[in-house]
Coordinates of C-alpha atoms in Angstrom, one line a residue:
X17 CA -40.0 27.1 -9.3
X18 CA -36.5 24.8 -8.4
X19 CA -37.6 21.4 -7.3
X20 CA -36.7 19.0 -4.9
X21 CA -34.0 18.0 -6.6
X22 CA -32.5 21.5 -7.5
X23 CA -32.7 22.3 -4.0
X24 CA -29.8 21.6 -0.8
X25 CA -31.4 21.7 2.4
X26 CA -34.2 24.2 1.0
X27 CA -32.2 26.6 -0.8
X28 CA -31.6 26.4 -4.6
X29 CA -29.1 24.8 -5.6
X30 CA -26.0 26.3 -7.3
X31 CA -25.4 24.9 -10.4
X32 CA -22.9 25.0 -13.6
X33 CA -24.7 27.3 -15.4
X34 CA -24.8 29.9 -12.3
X35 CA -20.9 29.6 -11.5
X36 CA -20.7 30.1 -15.8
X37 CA -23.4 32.8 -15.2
X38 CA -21.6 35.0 -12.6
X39 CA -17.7 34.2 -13.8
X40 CA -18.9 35.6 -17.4
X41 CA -17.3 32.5 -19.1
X42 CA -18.9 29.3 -21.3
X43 CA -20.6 26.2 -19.2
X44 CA -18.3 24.2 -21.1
X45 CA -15.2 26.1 -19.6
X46 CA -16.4 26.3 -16.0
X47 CA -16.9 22.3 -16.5
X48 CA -13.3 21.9 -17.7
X49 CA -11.8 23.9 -15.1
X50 CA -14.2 22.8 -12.1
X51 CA -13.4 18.9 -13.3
X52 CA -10.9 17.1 -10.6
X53 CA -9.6 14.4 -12.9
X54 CA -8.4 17.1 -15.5
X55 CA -4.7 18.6 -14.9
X56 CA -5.1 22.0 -12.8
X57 CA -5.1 24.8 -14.7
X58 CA -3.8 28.3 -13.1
X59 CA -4.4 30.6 -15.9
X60 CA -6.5 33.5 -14.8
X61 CA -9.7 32.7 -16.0
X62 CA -9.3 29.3 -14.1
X63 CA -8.7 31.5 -10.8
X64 CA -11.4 33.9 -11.4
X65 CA -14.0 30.3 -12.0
X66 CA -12.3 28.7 -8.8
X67 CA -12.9 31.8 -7.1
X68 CA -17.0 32.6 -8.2
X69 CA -17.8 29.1 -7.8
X70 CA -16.1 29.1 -3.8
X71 CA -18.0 32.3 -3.3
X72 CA -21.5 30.6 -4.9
X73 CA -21.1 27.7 -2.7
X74 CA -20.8 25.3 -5.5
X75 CA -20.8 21.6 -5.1
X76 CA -20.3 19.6 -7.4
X77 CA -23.2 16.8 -8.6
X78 CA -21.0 14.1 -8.7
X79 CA -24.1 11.3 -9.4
X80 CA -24.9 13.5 -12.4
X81 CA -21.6 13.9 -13.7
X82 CA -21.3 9.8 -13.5
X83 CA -24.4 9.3 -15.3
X84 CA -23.4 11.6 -18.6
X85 CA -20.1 9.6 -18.5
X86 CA -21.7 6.0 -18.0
X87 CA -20.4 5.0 -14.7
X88 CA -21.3 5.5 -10.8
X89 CA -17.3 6.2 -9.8
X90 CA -18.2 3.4 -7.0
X91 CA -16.3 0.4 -6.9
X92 CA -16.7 -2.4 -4.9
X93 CA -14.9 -4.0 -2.4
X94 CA -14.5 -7.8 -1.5
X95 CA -12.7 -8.7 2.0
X96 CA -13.6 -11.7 3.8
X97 CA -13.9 -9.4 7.0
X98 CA -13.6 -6.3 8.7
X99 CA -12.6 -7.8 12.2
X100 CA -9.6 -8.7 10.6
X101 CA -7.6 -5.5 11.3
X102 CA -5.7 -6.1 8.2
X103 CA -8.9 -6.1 5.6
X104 CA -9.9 -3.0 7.4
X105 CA -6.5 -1.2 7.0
X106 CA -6.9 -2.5 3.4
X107 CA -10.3 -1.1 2.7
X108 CA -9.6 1.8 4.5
X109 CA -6.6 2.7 2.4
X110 CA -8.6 2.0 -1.2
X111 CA -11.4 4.4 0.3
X112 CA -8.8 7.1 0.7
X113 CA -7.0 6.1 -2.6
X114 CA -10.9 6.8 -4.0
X115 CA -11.7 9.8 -2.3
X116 CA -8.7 11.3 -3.6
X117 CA -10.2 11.0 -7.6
X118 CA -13.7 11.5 -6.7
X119 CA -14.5 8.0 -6.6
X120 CA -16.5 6.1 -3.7
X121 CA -15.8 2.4 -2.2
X122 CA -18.5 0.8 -0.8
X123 CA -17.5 -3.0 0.7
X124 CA -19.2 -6.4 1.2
X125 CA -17.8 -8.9 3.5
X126 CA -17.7 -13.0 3.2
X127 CA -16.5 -14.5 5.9
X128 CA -13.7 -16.4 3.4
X129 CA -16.4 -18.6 1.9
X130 CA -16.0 -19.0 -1.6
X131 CA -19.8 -19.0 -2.9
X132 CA -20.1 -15.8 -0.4
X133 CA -17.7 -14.2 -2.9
X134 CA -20.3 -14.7 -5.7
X135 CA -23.0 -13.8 -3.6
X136 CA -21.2 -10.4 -2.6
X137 CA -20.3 -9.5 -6.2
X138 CA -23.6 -10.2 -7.4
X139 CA -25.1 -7.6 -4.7
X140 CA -21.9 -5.3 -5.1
X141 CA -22.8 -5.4 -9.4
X142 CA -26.9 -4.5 -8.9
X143 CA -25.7 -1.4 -7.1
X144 CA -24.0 -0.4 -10.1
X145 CA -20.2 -0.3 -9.1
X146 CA -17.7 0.3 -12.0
X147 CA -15.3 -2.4 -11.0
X148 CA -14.8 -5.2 -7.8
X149 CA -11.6 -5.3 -5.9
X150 CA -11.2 -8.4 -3.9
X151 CA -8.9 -9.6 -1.6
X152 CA -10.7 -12.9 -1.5
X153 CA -8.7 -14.9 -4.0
X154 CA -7.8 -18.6 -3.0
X155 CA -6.0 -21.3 -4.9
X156 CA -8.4 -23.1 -7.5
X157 CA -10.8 -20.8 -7.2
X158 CA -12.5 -19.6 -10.5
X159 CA -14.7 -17.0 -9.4
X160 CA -11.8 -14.5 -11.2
X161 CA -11.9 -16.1 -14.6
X162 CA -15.8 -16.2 -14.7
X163 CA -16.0 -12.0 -13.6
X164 CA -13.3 -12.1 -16.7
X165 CA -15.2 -14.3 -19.3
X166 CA -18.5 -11.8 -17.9
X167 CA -16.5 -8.6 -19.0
X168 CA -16.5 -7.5 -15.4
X169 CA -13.4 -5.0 -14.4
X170 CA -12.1 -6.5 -11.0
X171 CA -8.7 -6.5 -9.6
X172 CA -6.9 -9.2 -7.0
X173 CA -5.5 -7.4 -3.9
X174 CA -3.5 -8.9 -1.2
X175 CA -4.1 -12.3 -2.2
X176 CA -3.4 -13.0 -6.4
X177 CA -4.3 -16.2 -8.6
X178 CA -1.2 -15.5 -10.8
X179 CA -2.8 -14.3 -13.9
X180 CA -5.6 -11.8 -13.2
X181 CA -4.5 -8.5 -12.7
X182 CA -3.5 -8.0 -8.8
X183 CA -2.1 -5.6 -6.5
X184 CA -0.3 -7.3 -3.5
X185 CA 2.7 -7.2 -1.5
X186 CA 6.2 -9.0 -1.8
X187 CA 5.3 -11.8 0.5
X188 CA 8.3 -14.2 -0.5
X189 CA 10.6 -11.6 0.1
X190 CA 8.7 -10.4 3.6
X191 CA 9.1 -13.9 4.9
X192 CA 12.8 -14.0 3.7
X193 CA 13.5 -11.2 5.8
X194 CA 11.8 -12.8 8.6
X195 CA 13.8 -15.6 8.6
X196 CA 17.0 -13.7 7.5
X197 CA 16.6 -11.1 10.8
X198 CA 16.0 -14.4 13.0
X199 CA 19.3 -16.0 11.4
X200 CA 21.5 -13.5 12.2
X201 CA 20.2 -13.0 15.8
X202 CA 21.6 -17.0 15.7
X203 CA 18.3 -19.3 15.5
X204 CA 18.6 -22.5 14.1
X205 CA 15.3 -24.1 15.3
X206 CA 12.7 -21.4 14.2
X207 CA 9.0 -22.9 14.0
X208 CA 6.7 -21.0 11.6
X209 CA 2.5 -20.6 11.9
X210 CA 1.9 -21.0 8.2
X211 CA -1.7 -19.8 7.9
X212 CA -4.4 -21.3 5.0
X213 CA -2.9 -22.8 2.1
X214 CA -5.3 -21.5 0.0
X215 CA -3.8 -17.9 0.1
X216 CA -1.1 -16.9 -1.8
X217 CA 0.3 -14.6 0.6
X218 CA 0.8 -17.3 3.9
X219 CA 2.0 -19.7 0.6
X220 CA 4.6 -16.9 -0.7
X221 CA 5.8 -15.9 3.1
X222 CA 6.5 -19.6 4.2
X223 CA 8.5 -19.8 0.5
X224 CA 10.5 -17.1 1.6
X225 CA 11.1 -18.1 4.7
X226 CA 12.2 -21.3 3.2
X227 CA 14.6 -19.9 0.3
X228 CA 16.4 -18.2 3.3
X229 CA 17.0 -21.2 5.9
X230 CA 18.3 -23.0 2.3
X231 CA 21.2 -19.6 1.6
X232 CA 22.0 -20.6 5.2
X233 CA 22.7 -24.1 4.7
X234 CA 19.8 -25.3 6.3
X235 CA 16.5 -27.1 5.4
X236 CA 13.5 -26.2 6.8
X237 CA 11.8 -29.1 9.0
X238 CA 8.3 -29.9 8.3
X239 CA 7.3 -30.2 12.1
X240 CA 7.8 -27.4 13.0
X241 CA 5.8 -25.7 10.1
X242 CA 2.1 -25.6 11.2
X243 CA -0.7 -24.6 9.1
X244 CA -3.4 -22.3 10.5
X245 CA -6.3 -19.8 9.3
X246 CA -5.5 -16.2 10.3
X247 CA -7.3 -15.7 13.4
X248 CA -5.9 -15.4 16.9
X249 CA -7.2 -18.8 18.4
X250 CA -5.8 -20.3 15.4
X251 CA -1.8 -18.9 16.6
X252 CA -2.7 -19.8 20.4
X253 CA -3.0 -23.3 19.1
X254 CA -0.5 -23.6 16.4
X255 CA 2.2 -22.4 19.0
X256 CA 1.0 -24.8 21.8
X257 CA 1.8 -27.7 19.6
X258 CA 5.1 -26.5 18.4
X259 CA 6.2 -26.1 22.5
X260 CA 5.6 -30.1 22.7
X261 CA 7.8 -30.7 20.3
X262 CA 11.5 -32.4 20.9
X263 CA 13.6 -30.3 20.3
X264 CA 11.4 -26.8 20.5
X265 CA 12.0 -23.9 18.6
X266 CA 14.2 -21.0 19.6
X267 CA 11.9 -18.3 17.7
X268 CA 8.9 -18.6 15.6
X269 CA 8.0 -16.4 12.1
X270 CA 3.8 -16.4 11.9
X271 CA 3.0 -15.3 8.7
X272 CA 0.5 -12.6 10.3
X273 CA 0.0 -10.4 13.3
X274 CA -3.6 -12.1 14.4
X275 CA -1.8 -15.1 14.9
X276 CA 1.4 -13.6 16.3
X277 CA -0.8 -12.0 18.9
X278 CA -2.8 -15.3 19.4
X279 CA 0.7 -16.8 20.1
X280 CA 2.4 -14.3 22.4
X281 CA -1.2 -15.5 24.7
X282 CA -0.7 -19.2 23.9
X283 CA 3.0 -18.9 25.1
X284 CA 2.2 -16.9 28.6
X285 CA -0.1 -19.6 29.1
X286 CA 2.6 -22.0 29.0
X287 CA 4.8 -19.6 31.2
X288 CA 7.6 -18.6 28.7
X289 CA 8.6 -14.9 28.0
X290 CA 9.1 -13.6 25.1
X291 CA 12.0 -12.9 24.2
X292 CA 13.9 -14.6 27.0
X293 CA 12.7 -18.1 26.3
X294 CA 11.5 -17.5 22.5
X295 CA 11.7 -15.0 20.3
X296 CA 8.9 -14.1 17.4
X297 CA 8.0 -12.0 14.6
X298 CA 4.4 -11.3 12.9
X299 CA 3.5 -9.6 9.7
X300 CA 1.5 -6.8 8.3
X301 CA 2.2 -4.2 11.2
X302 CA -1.5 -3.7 12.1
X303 CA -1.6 -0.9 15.2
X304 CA -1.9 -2.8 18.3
X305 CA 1.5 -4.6 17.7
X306 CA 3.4 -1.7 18.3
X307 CA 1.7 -1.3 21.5
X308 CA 1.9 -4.9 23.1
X309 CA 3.5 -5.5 26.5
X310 CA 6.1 -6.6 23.9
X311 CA 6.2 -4.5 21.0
X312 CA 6.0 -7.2 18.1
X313 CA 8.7 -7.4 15.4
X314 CA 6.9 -7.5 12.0
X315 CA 6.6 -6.7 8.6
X316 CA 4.8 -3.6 7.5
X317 CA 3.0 -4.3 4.8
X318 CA 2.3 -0.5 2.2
X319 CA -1.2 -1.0 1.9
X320 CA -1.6 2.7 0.9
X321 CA 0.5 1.9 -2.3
X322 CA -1.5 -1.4 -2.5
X323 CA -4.6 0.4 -2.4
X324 CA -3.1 3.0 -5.3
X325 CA -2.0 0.1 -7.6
X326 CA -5.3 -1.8 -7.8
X327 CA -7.3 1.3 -8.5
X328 CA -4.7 2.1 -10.9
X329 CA -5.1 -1.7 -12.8
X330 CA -8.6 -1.0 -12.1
X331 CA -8.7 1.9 -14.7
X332 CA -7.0 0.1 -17.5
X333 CA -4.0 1.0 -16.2
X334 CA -1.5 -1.8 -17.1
X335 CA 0.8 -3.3 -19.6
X336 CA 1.1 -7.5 -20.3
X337 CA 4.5 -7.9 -18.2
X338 CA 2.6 -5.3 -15.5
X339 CA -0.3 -7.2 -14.4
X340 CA 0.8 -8.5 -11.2
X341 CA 2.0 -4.9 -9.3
X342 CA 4.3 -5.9 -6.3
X343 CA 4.9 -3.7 -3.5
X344 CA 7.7 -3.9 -0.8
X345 CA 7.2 -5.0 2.8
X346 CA 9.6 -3.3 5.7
X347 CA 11.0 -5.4 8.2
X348 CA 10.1 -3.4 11.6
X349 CA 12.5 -5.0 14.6
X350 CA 10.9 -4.2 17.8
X351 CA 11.3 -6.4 21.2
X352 CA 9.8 -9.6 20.2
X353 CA 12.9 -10.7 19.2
X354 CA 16.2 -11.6 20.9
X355 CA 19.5 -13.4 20.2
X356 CA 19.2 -17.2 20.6
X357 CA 20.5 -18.3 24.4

């Protein structure tokens, strides 16, 4: 008599040693051939298997399979949180970058709190996941080197420390083409909403953005460089105070969409257009930007190939000068920005 656990919604359930059964072939084969991480074979027996086991209605057990080979295939995912339209497209892409090799992502959040992340990857590890990727990472934090010294497989993504291995886009050359697009429309005075030091990537966009003004044969001045967190109230403030200052800025370069949104409402508040009176760019290309009263100018950030390279590092996939995986942003002009009056 099958058991509970033989059984799928009260019928028995259709195993390996039915679809080996019925196709006249070895368990071992139908294992092989039925086994997504292998190279697809198209010989003929591998057609007839394909074919019995479609027919069967096999599924495969995929807890089963993890527990002959050691692991869960679940990996855990660190973001500080999922309002931020940016971690989600981040998760979103690794859990599609998992589905497509059987693997499962399952995420914790932590509001950007440093002992959270300890606290996440703690709960993340008793549920058995293989690995942690986080995009949690801040400067002199050492929450990497201790899941290192523990033996732990993680992976940085988005944000890196510089050593571990990471996954991340080119953010000194995303806020050089920022700045560069805002040159040629002829600003001179371009304020920028710098976001948390902590991060590497609002620290690698302002460098950019910085390496450009200086090919220009400018210098970039600190006033009108104004640290911020990530959120939208943070940009409505940030740009309020660069509008008192003496002279103002023509344009401004915010080193993500949240607080490029958050500005384009601090602005409207203050009764300037955009881009008649100023002109400004974001970053990341999340969804809604696109779709603005004024379509944003930003960066588009591949987190699909992000997603692809941590999993990648994740599996041991990575040499000593290819630890830190870069990807390219795209500079997306849309009608945020305008040439200086």
């Amino acid at each position: 008599m099958n058991s509970k656990a033989d059984e799928i919604f009260g019928q028995p359930r259709i195993t390996i040693h039915s679809v080996a059964a019925a196709a006249g072939v070895s368990k071992s084969t139908v294992s092989r051939i039925l086994d997504e991480r292998l190279p697809r074979s198209d010989s003929e027996t591998a057609r007839r298997v394909r074919k019995v086991a479609e027919e069967l209605g096999y599924v495969r057990d995929v807890s089963a399979a993890s527990l002959r080979r050691g692991n869960t295939m679940t990996i855990g995912v660190i973001v500080p949180r999922l309002t931020d339209t940016v971690m989600a497209m981040l998760y979103e892409a690794l859990a599609k970058a998992c589905s497509r090799t059987g693997r499962f992502a399952i995420v914790a959040t932590t509001d950007d709190k440093p002992k959270a992340d300890r606290l996440a990857a703690e709960s993340l590890l008793k549920r058995g996941v293989d690995g942690l990727i986080l995009s949690t990472a801040r400067e002199d934090d050492d929450f990497p080197d201790d899941l290192a010294k523990r033996g732990i497989p993680y992976v940085l993504a988005l944000r890196t420390d510089g050593h571990s291995l990471s996954s991340v886009g080119d953010d000194r050359l995303g806020g050089y083409l920022a700045a560069r697009h805002l040159l040629d429309l002829g600003h001179r005075r371009i304020g920028v909403i710098a976001g948390p030091s902590y991060a590497s990537s609002s620290r690698g966009r302002v460098e950019g953005f910085k390496q450009a003004l200086e090919e220009a044969g400018l210098s970039a001045t600190p006033a009108y460089i104004i640290p911020s967190t990530f959120g939208i109230e943070s940009g409505a403030v940030a740009v309020e105070t660069l509008m008192n200052l003496s002279p103002r800025p023509t344009a401004i370069f915010t080193v993500n969409d949240n607080t490029a949104i958050g500005a384009l409402s601090g602005l409207t508040k203050l009764g300037l257009s955009v881009p008649q009176d100023i002109s400004i760019v974001g970053y990341n290309d999340i969804p809604i930007v696109s779709h603005l009263p004024t379509p944003l100018t930003t960066l588009r950030v591949p987190f699909e190939q992000i997603a692809s390279n941590a999993l990648d590092l994740l599996a041991g996939d990575d040499s000593d000068d290819d630890r830190i995986r870069i990807s390219a942003p795209t500079l997306i002009p849309r009608k945020s920005t305008a040439p200086a009056r």
